[in-house]
PDB file of C-alpha atoms in Angstrom:
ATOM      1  CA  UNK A  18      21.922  92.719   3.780  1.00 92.00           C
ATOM      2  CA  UNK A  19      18.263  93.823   3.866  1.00 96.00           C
ATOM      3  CA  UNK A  20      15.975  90.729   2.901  1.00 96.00           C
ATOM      4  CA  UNK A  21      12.592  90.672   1.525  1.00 97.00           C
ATOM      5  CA  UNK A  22      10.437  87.413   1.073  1.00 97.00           C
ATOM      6  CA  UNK A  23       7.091  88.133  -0.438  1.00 95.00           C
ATOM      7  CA  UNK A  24       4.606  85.259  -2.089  1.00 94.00           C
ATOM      8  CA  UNK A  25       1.447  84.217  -1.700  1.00 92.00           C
ATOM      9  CA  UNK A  26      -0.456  83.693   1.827  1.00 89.00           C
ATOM     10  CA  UNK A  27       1.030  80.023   2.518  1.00 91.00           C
ATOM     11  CA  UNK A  28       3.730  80.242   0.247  1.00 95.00           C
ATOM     12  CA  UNK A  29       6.082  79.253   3.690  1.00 95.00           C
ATOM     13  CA  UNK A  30       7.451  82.812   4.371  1.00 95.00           C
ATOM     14  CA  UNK A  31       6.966  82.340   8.388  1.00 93.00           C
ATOM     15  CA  UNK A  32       8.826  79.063   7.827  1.00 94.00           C
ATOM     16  CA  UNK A  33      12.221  80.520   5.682  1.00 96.00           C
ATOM     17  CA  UNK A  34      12.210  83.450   7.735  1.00 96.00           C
ATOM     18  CA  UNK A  35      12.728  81.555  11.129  1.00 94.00           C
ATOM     19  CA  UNK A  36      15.074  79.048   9.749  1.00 94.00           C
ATOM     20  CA  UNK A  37      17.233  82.067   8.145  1.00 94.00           C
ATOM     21  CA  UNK A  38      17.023  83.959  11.681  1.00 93.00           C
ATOM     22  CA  UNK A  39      17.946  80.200  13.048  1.00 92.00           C
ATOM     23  CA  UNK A  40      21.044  79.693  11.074  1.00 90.00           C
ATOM     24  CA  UNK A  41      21.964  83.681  10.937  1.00 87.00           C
ATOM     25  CA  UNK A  42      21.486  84.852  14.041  1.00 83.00           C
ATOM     26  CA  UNK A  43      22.663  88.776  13.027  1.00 90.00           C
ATOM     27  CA  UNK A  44      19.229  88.950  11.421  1.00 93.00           C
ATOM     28  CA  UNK A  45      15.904  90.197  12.757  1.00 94.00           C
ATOM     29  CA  UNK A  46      12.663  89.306  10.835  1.00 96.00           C
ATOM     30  CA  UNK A  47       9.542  92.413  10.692  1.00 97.00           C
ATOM     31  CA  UNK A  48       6.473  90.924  10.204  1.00 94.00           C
ATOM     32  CA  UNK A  49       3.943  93.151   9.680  1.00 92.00           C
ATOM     33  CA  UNK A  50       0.731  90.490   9.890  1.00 88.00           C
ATOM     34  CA  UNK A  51       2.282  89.559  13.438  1.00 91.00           C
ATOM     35  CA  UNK A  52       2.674  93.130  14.125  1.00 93.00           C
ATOM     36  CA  UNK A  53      -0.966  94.060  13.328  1.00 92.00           C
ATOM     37  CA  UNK A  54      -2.171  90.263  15.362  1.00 91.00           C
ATOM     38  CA  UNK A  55      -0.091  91.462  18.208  1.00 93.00           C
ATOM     39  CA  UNK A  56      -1.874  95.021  18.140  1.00 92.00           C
ATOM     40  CA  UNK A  57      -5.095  93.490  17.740  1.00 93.00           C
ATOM     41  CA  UNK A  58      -4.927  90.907  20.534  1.00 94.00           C
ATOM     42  CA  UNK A  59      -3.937  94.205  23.002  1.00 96.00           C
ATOM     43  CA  UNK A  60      -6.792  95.371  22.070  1.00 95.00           C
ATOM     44  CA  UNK A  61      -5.143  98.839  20.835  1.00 93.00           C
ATOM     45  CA  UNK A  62      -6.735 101.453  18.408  1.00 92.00           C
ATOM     46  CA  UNK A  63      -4.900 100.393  15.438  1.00 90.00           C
ATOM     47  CA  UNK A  64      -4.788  96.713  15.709  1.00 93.00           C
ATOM     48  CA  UNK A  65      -8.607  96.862  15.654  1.00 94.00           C
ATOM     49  CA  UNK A  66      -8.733  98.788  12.743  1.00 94.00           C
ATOM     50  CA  UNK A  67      -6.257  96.543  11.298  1.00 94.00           C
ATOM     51  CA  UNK A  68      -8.205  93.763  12.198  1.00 92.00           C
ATOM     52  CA  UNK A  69     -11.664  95.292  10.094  1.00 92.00           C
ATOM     53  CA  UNK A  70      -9.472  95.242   6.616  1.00 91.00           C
ATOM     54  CA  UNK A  71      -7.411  91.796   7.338  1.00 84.00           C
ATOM     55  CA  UNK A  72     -10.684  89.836   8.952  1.00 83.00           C
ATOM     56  CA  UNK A  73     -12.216  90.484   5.424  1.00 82.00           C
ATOM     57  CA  UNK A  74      -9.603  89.383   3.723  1.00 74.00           C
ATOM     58  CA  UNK A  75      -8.314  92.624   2.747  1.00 82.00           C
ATOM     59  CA  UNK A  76      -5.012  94.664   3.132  1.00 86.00           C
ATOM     60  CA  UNK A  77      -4.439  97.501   5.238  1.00 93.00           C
ATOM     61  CA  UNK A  78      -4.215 100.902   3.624  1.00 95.00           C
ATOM     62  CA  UNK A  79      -0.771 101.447   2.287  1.00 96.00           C
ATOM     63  CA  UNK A  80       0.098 104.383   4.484  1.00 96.00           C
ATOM     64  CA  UNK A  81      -0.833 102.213   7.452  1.00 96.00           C
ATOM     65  CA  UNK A  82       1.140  99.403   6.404  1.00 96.00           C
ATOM     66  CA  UNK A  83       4.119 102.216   5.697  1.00 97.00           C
ATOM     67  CA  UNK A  84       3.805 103.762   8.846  1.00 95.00           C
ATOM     68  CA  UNK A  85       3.743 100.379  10.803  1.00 94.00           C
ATOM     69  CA  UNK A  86       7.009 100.039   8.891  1.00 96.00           C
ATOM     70  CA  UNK A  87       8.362 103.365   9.643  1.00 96.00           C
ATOM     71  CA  UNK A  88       7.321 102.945  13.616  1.00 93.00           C
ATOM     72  CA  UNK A  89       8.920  99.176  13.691  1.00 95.00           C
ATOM     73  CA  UNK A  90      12.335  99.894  12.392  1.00 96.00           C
ATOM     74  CA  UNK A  91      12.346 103.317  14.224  1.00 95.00           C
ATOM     75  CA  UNK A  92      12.599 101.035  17.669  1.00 94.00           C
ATOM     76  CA  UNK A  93      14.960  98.691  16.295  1.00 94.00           C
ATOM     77  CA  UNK A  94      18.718  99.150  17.659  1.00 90.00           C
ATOM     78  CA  UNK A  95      20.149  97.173  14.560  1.00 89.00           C
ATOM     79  CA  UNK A  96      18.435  98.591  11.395  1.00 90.00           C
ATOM     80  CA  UNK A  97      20.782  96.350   8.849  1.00 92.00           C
ATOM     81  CA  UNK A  98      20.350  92.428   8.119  1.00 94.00           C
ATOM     82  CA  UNK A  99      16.500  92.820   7.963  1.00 97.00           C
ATOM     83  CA  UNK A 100      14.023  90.082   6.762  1.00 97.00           C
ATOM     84  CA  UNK A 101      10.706  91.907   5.442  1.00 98.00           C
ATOM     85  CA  UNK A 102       8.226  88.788   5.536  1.00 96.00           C
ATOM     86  CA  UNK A 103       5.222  89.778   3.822  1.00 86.00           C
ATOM     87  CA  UNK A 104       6.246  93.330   3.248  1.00 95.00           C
ATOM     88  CA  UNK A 105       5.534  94.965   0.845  1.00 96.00           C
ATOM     89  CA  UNK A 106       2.184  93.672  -0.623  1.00 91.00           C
ATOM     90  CA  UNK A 107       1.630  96.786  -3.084  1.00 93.00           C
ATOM     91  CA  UNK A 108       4.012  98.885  -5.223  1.00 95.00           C
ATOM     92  CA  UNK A 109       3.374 101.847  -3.716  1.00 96.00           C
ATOM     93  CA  UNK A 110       4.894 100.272  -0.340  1.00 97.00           C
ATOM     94  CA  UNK A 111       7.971  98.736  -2.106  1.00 97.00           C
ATOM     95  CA  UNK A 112       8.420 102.300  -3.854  1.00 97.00           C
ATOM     96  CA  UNK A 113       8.104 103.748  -0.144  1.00 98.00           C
ATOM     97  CA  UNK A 114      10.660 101.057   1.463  1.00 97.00           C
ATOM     98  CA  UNK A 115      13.166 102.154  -1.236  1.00 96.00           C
ATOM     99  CA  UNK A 116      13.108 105.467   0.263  1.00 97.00           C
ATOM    100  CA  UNK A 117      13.372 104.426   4.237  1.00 96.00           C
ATOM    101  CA  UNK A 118      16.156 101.339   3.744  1.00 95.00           C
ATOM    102  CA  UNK A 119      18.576  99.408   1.002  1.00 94.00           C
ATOM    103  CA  UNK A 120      16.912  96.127  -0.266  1.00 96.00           C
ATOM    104  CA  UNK A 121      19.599  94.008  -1.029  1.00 95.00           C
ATOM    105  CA  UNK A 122      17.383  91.304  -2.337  1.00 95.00           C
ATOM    106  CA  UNK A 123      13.912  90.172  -2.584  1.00 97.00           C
ATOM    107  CA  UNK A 124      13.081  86.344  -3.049  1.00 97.00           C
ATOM    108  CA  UNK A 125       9.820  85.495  -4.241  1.00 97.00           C
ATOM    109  CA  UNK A 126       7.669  82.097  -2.873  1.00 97.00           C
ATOM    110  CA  UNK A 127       5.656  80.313  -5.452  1.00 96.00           C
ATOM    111  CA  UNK A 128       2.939  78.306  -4.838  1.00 96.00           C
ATOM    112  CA  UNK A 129       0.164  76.797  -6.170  1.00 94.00           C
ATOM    113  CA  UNK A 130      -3.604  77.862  -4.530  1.00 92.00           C
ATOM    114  CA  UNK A 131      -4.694  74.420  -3.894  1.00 93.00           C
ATOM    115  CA  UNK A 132      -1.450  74.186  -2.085  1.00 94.00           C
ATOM    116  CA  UNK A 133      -1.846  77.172  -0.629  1.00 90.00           C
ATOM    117  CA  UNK A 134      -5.340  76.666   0.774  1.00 89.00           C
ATOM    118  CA  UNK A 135      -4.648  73.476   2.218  1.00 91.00           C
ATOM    119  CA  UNK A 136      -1.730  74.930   4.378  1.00 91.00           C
ATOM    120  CA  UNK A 137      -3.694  77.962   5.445  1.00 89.00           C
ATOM    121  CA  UNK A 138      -6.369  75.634   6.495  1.00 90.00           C
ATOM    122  CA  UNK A 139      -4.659  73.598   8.773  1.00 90.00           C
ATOM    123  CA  UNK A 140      -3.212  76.625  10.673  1.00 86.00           C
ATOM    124  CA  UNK A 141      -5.240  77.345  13.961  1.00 79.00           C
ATOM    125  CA  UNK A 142      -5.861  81.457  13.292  1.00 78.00           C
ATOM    126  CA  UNK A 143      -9.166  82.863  12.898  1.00 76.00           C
ATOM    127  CA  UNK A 144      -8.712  84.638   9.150  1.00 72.00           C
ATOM    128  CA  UNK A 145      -7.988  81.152   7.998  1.00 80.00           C
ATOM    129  CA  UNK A 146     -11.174  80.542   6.641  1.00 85.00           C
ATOM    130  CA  UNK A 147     -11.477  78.794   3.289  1.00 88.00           C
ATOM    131  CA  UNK A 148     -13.426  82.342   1.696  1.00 89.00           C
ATOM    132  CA  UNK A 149     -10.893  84.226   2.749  1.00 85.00           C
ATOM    133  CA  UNK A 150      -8.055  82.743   2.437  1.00 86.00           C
ATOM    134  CA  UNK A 151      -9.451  82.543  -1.071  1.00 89.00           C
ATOM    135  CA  UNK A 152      -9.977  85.987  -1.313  1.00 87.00           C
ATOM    136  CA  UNK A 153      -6.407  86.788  -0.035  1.00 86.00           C
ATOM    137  CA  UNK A 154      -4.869  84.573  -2.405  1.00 89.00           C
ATOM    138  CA  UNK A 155      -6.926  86.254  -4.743  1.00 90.00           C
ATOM    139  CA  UNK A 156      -5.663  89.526  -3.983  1.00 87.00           C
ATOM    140  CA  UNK A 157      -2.039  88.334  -4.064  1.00 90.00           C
ATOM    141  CA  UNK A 158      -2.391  87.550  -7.603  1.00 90.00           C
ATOM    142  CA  UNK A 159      -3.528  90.850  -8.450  1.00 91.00           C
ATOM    143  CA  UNK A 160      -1.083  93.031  -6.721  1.00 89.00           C
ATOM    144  CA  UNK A 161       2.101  90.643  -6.518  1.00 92.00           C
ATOM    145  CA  UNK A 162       2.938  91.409 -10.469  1.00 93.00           C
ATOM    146  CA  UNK A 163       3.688  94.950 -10.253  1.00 95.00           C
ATOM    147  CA  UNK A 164       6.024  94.287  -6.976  1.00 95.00           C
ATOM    148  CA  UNK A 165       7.934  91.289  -8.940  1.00 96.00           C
ATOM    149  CA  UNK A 166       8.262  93.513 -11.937  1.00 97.00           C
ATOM    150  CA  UNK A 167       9.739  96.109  -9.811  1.00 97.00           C
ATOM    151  CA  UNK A 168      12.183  94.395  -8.530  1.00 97.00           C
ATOM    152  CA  UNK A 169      12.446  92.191 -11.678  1.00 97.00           C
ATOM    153  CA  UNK A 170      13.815  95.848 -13.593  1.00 97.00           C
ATOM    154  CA  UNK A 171      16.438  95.900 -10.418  1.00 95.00           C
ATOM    155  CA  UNK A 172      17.850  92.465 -10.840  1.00 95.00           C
ATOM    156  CA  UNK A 173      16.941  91.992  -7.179  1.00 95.00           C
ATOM    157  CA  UNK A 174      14.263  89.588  -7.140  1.00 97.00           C
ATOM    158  CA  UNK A 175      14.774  85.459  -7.110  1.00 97.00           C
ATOM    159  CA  UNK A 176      12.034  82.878  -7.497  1.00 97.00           C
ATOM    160  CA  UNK A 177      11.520  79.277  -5.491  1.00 97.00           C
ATOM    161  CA  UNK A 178       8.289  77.298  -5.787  1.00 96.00           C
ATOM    162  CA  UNK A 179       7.056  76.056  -2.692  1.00 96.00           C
ATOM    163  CA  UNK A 180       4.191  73.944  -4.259  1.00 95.00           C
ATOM    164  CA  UNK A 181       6.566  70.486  -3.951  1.00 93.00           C
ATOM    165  CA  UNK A 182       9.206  71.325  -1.846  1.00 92.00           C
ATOM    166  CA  UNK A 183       9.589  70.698   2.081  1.00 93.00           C
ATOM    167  CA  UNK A 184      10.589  73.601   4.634  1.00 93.00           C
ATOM    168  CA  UNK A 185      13.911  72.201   4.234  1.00 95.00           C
ATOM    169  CA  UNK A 186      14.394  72.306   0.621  1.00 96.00           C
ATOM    170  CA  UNK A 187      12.686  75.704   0.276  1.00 96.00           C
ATOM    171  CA  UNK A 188      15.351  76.982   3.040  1.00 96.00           C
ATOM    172  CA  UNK A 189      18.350  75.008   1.266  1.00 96.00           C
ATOM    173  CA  UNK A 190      16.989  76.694  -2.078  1.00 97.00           C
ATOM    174  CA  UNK A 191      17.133  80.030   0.205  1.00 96.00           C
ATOM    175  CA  UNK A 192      20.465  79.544   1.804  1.00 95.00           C
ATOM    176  CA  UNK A 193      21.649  79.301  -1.836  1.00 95.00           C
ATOM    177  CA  UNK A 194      20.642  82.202  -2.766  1.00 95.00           C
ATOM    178  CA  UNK A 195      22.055  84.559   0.450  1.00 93.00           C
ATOM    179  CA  UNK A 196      25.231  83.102  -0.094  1.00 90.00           C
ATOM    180  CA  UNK A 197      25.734  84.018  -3.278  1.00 91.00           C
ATOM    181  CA  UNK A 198      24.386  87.425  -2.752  1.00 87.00           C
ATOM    182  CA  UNK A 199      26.551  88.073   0.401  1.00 79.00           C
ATOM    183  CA  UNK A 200      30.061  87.591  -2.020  1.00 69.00           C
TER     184      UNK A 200
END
């Protein structure tokens, strides 16, 4: 079963992907924010490029982001039980996974933006700055509809708001929703 977790920047998608992996240890999480960190800490041609759009704020270009995707899954030895964590952020890249893998199910974080900023602010990484974590939030917003309503039409998307709710609940709420999927 190929997973995706989308929601807002602090919505806990680190946090349910690592517990999942935790408890299910079949599945392997792609993380393309880590992916494009990892890059840019090497020092590489693309993960400095990556880090001009993402240091504003910004996304990377779509067919970046794709081809990131593309690249990752093309090394993977396993290419079933896969947790997408912050993948796709556009339609255009959830049209484009469609074509490259089966999504089984996509589960949506909610949270509130006060929430949200005062999570990202406590993290220790250097886009975490109130403007633009702001302005990423902000960006969510605009793009997340037309990805929920796409998978909405599908009947493969499921909410949980994160706003109240500890890492434990969130991943209980989770855990409830995999199993009944996986029957």
């Amino acid at each position: 079963m190929n997973i995706i977790i989308i929601g807002a920047p602090g919505s806990g998608k680190d946090s349910l992907s690592r517990r999942i992996i935790s408890q299910f240890n079949n599945y392997q999480v792609i993380t393309t924010g880590s992916i494009y960190r990892k890059e840019a800490e090497a020092g590489t041609e693309f993960g400095l490029k990556a880090k001009e759009y993402w240091s504003k704020g910004c996304l990377c270009p779509d067919e970046m982001t794709n081809n990131l995707i593309v690249k990752t899954i093309s090394e993977l030895q396993n290419k079933e039980n896969l947790i997408f964590n912050g993948y796709p952020r556009t339609l255009n890249q959830a049209e484009f996974l469609d074509t490259i893998t089966t999504i089984t199910l996509a589960i949506n974080l909610k949270v509130d933006e006060e929430v949200s900023i005062k999570r990202l602010l406590s993290r220790d990484r250097e886009d975490d700055l109130e403007d633009i974590v702001r302005h990423r939030f902000a960006e969510y917003k605009i793009r997340s509809s037309s990805i929920i309503e796409y998978y909405s039409r599908s009947n493969r998307i499921h909410f949980i708001n994160t706003s109240n709710s500890s890492e434990q609940e969130t991943y209980e709420k989770a855990l409830e929703i995999l199993l009944t999927e996986e029957k």
